[in-house]
Tab-separated table of C-alpha atoms in Angstrom:
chain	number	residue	atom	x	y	z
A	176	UNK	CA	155.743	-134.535	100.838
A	177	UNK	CA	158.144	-136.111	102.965
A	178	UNK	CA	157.789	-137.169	106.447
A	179	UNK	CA	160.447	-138.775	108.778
A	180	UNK	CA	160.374	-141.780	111.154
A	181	UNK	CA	162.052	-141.673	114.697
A	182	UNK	CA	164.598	-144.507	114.807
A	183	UNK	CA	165.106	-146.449	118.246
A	184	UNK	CA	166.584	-148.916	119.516
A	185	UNK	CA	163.017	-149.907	121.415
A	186	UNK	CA	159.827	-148.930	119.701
A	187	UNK	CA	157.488	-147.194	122.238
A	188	UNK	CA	154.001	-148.327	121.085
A	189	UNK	CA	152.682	-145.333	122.906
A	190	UNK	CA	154.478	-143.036	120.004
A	191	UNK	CA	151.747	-141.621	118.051
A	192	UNK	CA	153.816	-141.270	114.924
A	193	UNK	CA	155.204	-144.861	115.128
A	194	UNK	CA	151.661	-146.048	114.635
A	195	UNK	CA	150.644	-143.393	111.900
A	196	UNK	CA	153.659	-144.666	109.855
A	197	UNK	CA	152.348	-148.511	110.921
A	198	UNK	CA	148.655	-147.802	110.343
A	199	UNK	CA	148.025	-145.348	108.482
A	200	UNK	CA	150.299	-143.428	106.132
A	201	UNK	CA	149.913	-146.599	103.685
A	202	UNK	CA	146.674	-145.972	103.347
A	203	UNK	CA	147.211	-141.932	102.646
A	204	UNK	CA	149.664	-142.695	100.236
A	205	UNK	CA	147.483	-144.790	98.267
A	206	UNK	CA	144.432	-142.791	98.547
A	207	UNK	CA	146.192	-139.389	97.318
A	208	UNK	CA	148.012	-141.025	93.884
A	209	UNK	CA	149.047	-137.101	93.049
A	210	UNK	CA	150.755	-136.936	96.759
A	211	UNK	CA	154.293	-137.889	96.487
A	212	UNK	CA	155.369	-139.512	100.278
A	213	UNK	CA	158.939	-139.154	101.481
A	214	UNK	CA	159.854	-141.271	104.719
A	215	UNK	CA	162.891	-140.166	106.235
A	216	UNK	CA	164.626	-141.575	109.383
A	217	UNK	CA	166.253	-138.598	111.290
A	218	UNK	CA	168.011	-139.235	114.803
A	219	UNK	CA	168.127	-136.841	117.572
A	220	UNK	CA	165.519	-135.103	116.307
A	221	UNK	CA	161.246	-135.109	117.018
A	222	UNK	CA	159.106	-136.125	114.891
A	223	UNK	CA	157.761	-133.765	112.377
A	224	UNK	CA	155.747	-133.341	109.081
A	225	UNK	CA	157.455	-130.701	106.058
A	226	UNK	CA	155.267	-130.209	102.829
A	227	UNK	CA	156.114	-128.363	99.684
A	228	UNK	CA	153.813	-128.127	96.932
A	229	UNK	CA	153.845	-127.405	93.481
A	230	UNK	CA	153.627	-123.690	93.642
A	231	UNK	CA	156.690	-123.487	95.840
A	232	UNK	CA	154.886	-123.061	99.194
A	233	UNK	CA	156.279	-124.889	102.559
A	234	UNK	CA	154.693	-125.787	105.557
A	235	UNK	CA	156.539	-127.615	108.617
A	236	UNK	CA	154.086	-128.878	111.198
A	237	UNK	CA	155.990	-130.979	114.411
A	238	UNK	CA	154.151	-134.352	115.481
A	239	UNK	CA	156.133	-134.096	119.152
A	240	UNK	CA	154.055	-136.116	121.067
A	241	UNK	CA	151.245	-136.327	119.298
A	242	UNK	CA	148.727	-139.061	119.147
A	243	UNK	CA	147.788	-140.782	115.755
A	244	UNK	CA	144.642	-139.259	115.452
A	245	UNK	CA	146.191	-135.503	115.573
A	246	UNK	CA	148.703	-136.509	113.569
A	247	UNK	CA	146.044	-138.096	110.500
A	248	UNK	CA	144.222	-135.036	110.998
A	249	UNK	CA	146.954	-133.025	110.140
A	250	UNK	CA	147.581	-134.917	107.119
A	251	UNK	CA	144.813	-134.185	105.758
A	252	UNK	CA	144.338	-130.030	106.907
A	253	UNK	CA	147.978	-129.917	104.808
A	254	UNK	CA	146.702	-132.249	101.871
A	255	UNK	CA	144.015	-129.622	101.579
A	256	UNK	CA	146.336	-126.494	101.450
A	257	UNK	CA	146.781	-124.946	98.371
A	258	UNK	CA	150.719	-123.566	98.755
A	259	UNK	CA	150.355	-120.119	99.106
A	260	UNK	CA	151.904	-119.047	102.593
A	261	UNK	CA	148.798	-118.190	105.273
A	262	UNK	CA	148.799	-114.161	105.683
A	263	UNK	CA	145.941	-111.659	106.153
A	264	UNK	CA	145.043	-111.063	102.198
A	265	UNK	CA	145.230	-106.965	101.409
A	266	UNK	CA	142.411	-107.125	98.793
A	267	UNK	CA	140.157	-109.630	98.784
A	268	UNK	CA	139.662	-108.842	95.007
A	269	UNK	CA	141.839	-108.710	92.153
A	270	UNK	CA	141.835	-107.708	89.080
A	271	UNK	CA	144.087	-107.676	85.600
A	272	UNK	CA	142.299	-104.571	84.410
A	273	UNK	CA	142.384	-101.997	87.408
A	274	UNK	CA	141.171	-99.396	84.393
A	275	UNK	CA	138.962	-99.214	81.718
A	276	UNK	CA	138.723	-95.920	80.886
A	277	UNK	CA	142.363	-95.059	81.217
A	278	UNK	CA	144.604	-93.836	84.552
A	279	UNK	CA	144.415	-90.522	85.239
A	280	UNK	CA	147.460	-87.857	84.339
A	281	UNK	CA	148.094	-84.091	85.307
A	282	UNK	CA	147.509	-83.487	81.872
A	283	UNK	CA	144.347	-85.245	81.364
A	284	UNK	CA	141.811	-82.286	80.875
A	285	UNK	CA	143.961	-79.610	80.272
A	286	UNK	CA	143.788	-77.332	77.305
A	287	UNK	CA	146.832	-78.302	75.085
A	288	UNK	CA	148.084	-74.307	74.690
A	289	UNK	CA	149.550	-75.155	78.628
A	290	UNK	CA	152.455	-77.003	76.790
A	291	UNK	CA	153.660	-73.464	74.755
A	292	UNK	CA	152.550	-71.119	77.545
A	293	UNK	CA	155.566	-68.941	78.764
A	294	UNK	CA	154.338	-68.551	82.916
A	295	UNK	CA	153.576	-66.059	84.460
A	296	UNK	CA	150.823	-65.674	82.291
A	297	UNK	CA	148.161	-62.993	82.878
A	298	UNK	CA	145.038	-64.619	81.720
A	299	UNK	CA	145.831	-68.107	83.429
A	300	UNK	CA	146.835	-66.311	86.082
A	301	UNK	CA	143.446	-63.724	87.091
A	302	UNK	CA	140.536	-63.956	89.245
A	303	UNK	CA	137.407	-64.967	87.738
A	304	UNK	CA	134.801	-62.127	87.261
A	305	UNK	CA	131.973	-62.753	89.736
A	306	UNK	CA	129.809	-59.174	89.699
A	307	UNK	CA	130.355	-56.380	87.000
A	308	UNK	CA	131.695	-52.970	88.502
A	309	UNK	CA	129.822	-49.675	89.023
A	310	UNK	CA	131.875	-48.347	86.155
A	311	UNK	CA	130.943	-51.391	83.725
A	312	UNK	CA	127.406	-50.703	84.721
A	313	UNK	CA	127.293	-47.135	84.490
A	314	UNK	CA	128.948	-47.083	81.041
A	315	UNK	CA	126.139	-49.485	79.726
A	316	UNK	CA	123.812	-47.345	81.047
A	317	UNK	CA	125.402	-44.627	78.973
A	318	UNK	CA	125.716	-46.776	75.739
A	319	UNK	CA	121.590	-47.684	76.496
A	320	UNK	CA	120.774	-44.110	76.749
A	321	UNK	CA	122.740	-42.819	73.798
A	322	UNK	CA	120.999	-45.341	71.532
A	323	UNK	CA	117.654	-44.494	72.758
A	324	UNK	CA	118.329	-40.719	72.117
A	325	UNK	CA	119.778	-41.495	68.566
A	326	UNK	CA	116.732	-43.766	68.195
A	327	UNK	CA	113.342	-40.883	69.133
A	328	UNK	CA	116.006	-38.105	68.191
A	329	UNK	CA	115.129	-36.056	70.634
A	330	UNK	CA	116.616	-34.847	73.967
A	331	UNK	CA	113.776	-35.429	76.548
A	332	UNK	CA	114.891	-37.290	79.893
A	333	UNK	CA	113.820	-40.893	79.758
A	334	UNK	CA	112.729	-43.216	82.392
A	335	UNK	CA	115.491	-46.276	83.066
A	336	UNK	CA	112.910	-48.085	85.110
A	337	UNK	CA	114.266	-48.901	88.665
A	338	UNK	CA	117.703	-47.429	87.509
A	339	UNK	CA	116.250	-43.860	87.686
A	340	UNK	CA	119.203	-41.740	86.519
A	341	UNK	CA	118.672	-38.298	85.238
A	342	UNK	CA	120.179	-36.677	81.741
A	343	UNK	CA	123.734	-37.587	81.472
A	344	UNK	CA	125.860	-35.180	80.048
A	345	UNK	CA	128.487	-36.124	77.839
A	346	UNK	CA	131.190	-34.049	78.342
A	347	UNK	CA	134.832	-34.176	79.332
A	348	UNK	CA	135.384	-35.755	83.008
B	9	UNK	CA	156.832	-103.759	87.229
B	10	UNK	CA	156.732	-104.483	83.389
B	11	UNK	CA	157.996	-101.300	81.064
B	12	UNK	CA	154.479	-100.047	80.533
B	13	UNK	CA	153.262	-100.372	83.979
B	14	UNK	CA	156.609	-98.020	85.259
B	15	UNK	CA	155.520	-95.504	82.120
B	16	UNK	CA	152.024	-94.883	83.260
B	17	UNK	CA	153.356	-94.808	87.154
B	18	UNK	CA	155.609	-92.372	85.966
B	19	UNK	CA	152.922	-90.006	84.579
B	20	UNK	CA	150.371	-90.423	86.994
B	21	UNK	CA	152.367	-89.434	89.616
B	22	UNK	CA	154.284	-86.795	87.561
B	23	UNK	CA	155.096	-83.582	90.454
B	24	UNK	CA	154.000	-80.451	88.699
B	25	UNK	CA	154.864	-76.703	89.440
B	26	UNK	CA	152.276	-74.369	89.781
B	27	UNK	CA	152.787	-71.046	89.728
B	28	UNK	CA	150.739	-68.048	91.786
B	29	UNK	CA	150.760	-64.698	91.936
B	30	UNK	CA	149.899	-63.259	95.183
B	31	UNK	CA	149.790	-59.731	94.451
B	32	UNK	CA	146.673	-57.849	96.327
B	33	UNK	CA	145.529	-61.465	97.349
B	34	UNK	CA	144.277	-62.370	101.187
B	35	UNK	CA	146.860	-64.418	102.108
B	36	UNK	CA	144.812	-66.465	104.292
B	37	UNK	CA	142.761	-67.652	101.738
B	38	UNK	CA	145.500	-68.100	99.086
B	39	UNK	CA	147.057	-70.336	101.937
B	40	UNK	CA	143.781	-72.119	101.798
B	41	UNK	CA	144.093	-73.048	98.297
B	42	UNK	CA	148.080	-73.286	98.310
B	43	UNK	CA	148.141	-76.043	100.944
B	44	UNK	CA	145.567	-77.790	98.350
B	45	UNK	CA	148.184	-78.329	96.186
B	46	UNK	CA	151.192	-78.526	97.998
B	47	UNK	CA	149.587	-81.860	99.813
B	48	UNK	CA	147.827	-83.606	96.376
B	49	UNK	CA	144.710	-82.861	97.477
B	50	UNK	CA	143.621	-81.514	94.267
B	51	UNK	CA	144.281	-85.071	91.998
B	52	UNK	CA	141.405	-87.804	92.213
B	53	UNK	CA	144.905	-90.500	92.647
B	54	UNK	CA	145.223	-88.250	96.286
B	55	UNK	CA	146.447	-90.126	99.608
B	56	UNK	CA	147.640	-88.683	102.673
B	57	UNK	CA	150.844	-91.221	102.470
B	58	UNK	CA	151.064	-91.688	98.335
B	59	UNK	CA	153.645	-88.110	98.344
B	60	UNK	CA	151.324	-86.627	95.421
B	61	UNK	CA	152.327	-83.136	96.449
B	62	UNK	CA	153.323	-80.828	93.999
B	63	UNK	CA	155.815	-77.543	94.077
B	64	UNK	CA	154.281	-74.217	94.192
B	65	UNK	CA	156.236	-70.747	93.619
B	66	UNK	CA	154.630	-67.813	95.068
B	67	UNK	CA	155.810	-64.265	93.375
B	68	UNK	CA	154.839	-61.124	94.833
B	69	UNK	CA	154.420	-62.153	98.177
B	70	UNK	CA	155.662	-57.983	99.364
B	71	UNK	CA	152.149	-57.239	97.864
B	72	UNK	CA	150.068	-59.362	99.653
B	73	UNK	CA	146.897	-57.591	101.287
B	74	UNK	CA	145.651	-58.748	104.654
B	75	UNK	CA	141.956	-57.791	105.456
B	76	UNK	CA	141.072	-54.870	107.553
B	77	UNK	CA	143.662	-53.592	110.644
B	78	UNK	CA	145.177	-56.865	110.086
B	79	UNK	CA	148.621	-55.284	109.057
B	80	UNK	CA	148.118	-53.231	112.860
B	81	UNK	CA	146.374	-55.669	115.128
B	82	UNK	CA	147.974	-59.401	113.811
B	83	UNK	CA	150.846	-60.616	116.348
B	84	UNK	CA	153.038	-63.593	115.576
B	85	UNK	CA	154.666	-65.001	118.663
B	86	UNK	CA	157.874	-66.595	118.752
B	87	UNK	CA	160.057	-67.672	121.609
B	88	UNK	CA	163.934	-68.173	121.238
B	89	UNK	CA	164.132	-70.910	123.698
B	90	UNK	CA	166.015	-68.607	126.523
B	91	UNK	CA	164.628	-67.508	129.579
B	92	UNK	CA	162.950	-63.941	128.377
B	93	UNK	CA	163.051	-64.656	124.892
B	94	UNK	CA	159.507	-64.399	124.294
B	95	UNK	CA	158.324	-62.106	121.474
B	96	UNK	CA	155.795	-60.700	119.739
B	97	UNK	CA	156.176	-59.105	116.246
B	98	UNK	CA	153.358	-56.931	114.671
B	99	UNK	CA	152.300	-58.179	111.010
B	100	UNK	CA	153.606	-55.243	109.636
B	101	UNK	CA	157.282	-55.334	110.848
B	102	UNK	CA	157.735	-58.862	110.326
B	103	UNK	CA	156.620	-57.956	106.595
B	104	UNK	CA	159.179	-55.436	106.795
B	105	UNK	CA	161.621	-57.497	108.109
B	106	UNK	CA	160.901	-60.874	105.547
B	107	UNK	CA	158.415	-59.767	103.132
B	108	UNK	CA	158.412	-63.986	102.638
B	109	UNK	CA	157.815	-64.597	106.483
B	110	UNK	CA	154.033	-63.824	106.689
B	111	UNK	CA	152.809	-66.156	103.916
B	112	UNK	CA	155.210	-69.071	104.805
B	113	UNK	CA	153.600	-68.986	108.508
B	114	UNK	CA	150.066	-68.728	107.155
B	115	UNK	CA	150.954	-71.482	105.083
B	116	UNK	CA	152.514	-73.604	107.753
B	117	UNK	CA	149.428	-73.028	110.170
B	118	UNK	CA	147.019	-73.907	107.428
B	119	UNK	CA	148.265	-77.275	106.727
B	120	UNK	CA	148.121	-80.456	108.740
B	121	UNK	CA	149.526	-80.720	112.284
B	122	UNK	CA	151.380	-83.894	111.158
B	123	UNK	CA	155.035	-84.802	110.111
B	124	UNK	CA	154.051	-84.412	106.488
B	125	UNK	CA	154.276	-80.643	107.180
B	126	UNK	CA	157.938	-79.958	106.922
B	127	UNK	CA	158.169	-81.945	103.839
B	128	UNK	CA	155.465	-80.174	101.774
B	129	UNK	CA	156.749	-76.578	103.132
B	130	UNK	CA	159.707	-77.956	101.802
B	131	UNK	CA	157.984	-77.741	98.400
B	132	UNK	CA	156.765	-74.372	99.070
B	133	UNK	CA	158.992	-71.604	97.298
B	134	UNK	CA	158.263	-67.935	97.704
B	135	UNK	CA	159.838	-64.962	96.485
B	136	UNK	CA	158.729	-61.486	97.657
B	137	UNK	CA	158.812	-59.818	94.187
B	138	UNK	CA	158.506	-61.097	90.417
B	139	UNK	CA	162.193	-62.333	90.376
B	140	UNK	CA	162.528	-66.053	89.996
B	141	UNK	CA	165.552	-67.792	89.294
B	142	UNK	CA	165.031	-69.449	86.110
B	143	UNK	CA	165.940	-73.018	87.120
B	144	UNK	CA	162.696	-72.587	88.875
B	145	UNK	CA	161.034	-70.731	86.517
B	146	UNK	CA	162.335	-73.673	83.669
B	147	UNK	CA	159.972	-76.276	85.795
B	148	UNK	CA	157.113	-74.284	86.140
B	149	UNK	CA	153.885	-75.993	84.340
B	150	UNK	CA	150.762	-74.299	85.691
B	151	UNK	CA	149.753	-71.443	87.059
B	152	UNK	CA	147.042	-71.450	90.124
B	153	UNK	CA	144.134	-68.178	89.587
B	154	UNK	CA	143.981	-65.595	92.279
B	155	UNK	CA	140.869	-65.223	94.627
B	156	UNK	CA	140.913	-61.189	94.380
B	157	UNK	CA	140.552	-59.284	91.058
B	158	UNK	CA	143.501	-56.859	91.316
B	159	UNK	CA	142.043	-53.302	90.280
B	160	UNK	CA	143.394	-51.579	87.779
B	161	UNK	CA	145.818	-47.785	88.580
B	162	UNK	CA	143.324	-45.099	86.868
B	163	UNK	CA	147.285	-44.056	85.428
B	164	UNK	CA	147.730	-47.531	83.985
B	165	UNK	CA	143.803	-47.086	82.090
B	166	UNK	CA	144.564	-45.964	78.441
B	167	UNK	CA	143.518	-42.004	78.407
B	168	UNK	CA	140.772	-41.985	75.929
B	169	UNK	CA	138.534	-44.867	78.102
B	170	UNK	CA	139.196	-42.538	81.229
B	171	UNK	CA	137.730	-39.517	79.189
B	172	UNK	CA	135.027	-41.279	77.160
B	173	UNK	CA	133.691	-41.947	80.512
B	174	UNK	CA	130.111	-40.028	81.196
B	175	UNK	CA	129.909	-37.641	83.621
B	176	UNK	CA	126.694	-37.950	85.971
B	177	UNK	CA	126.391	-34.909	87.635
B	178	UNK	CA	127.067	-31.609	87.438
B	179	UNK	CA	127.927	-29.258	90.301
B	180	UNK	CA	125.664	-26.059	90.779
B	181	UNK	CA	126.945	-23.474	89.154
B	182	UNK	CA	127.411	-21.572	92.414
B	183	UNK	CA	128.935	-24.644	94.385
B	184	UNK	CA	132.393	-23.097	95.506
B	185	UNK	CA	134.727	-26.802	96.172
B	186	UNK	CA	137.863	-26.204	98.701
């Protein structure tokens, strides 16, 4: 850290920064031994405080008319920085392991026959059956019956229940 | 981004291409579920602005099946831009001028009013019969199911099912049919 000193030819004794450098900076520099101090004279130029710090952040604060006590507090607001430049932070958690179980891919889940599937394919590719059909239903109904009949051996009309269908003849449609 | 990290970016954001048949299907409702995939929204990694849309190729869009008098009563408007050069096309003669037209505008309607549109309609390929050019059919990795069960032609039904089936009634003998 490295701050510079205005050089004149007549000290004002009103300049804040003057009297920090007089006063107080000694003091700074021996209270913060892991501080390095840099004093250096620059002409034409206001007075102003730089700090860099270890992790390769910069800060530039300017003392331009400032009293002494702004200027100690100052000191000790950029003492008290760590480097890292002052933005809104994104997260305000982080993590090294974003995933435990593993991050998901399009072929997590998938049934491994998708990688020697030709497309189109028909069974990938058909609606899923919701209801049976009349025909499905009235062909069961058929099979049912044809077992009972084989079953008593004889050729009386039965009773389906609330699926009251008469003899069904089994001929050619 | 270390080697590993690039790997796993790689394959969770892999673009697949699903393919769907839209023979006999509403395509209002296939839109529904096309524009699902075409914007991501079907992956749990999904974000309006992450570009997790994948490709989908439609076949058999001639044979698509809108509901009811749709084919009769549906109008799409369009408007050149020149004084008088409003229009308005029935359903069924912009099918039979673009069999590709309807679906693509169902599609386009059914997505987000936003400027991701163009880009995932851009994704969108569809092709009004079963030919597909086989660069596109090289990428294809999935196929999407259809909404409809497509019923089988009684001439496509091998004969002896059709004849094995029971007759429930008879006619009276005296029953003259014309």
């Amino acid at each position: 850290m490295f701050s510079p000193k205005r050089v004149r030819t007549t000290i004002d004794p009103r300049d804040g920064f003057t009297e920090y450098i007089e006063k107080e900076l000694i003091h700074f520099a021996r209270e913060n031994p892991g501080v390095v101090v840099y004093v250096k004279p620059r002409r034409h130029k206001s007075p102003c405080l730089k700090a860099e710090y270890l992790n390769g952040g910069e800060e530039y604060i300017s003392t331009h008319n400032l009293p002494c006590e702004d200027i100690v507090r100052w000191m000790a607001y950029m003492r008290g920085r760590s480097g890292y430049p002052t933005e809104r932070l994104r997260k305000l958690q982080h993590t090294d392991h974003p995933s435990i179980q593993g991050v998901w891919t399009p072929w997590l889940h998938r049934d491994p026959q998708v990688n020697i599937t030709t497309y189109p394919n028909e069974e990938l590719s058909s609606a899923p059956v919701k209801e049976k059909s009349a025909t499905e239903i009235i062909r069961e109904m058929f099979e049912k019956q044809k077992l009972m009949e084989s079953e008593t051996n004889s050729a009386e009309i039965k009773d389906l229940g609330e699926k009251n269908i008469s003899k069904v003849i089994s001929t050619k449609f | 981004m270390s080697a590993a990290r690039r790997v796993q970016q790689w394959a969770t954001f892999g673009r697949m291409w699903y393919l769907y048949d839209a023979k006999w299907q509403n395509p209002l409702d296939s839109a529904d579920k096309i524009k699902l995939y075409l914007s991501g929204s079907h992956k749990p990694i999904y974000h309006p602005l992450s570009n997790c849309g994948d490709h989908v190729v439609v076949m058999n869009s001639r044979d698509i099946a809108l509901p009811g008098i749709e084919w009769e009563k549906r109008v799409y408007f369009h408007h050149s831009g020149y004084p008088g050069g409003a229009s308005w096309t029935l359903a069924w003669e912009l099918h039979q001028k673009d069999p590709t037209l309807l679906l693509r505008k169902t599609v386009y309607n059914k997505l987000d009013k936003n400027l991701l549109r163009r880009g995932l309609m851009a994704r969108l390929h569809i092709f009004p019969d079963d030919k597909i050019p086989d660069s596109i059919l090289k990428n294809i990795s999935g196929q999407i199911r259809q909404l409809r069960q497509v019923p089988t032609r009684l001439d496509h039904i091998p004969e002896e099912k059709v004849k094995s089936f029971p007759r429930i009634f008879e006619w009276p003998k005296d029953y003259v049919i014309q």
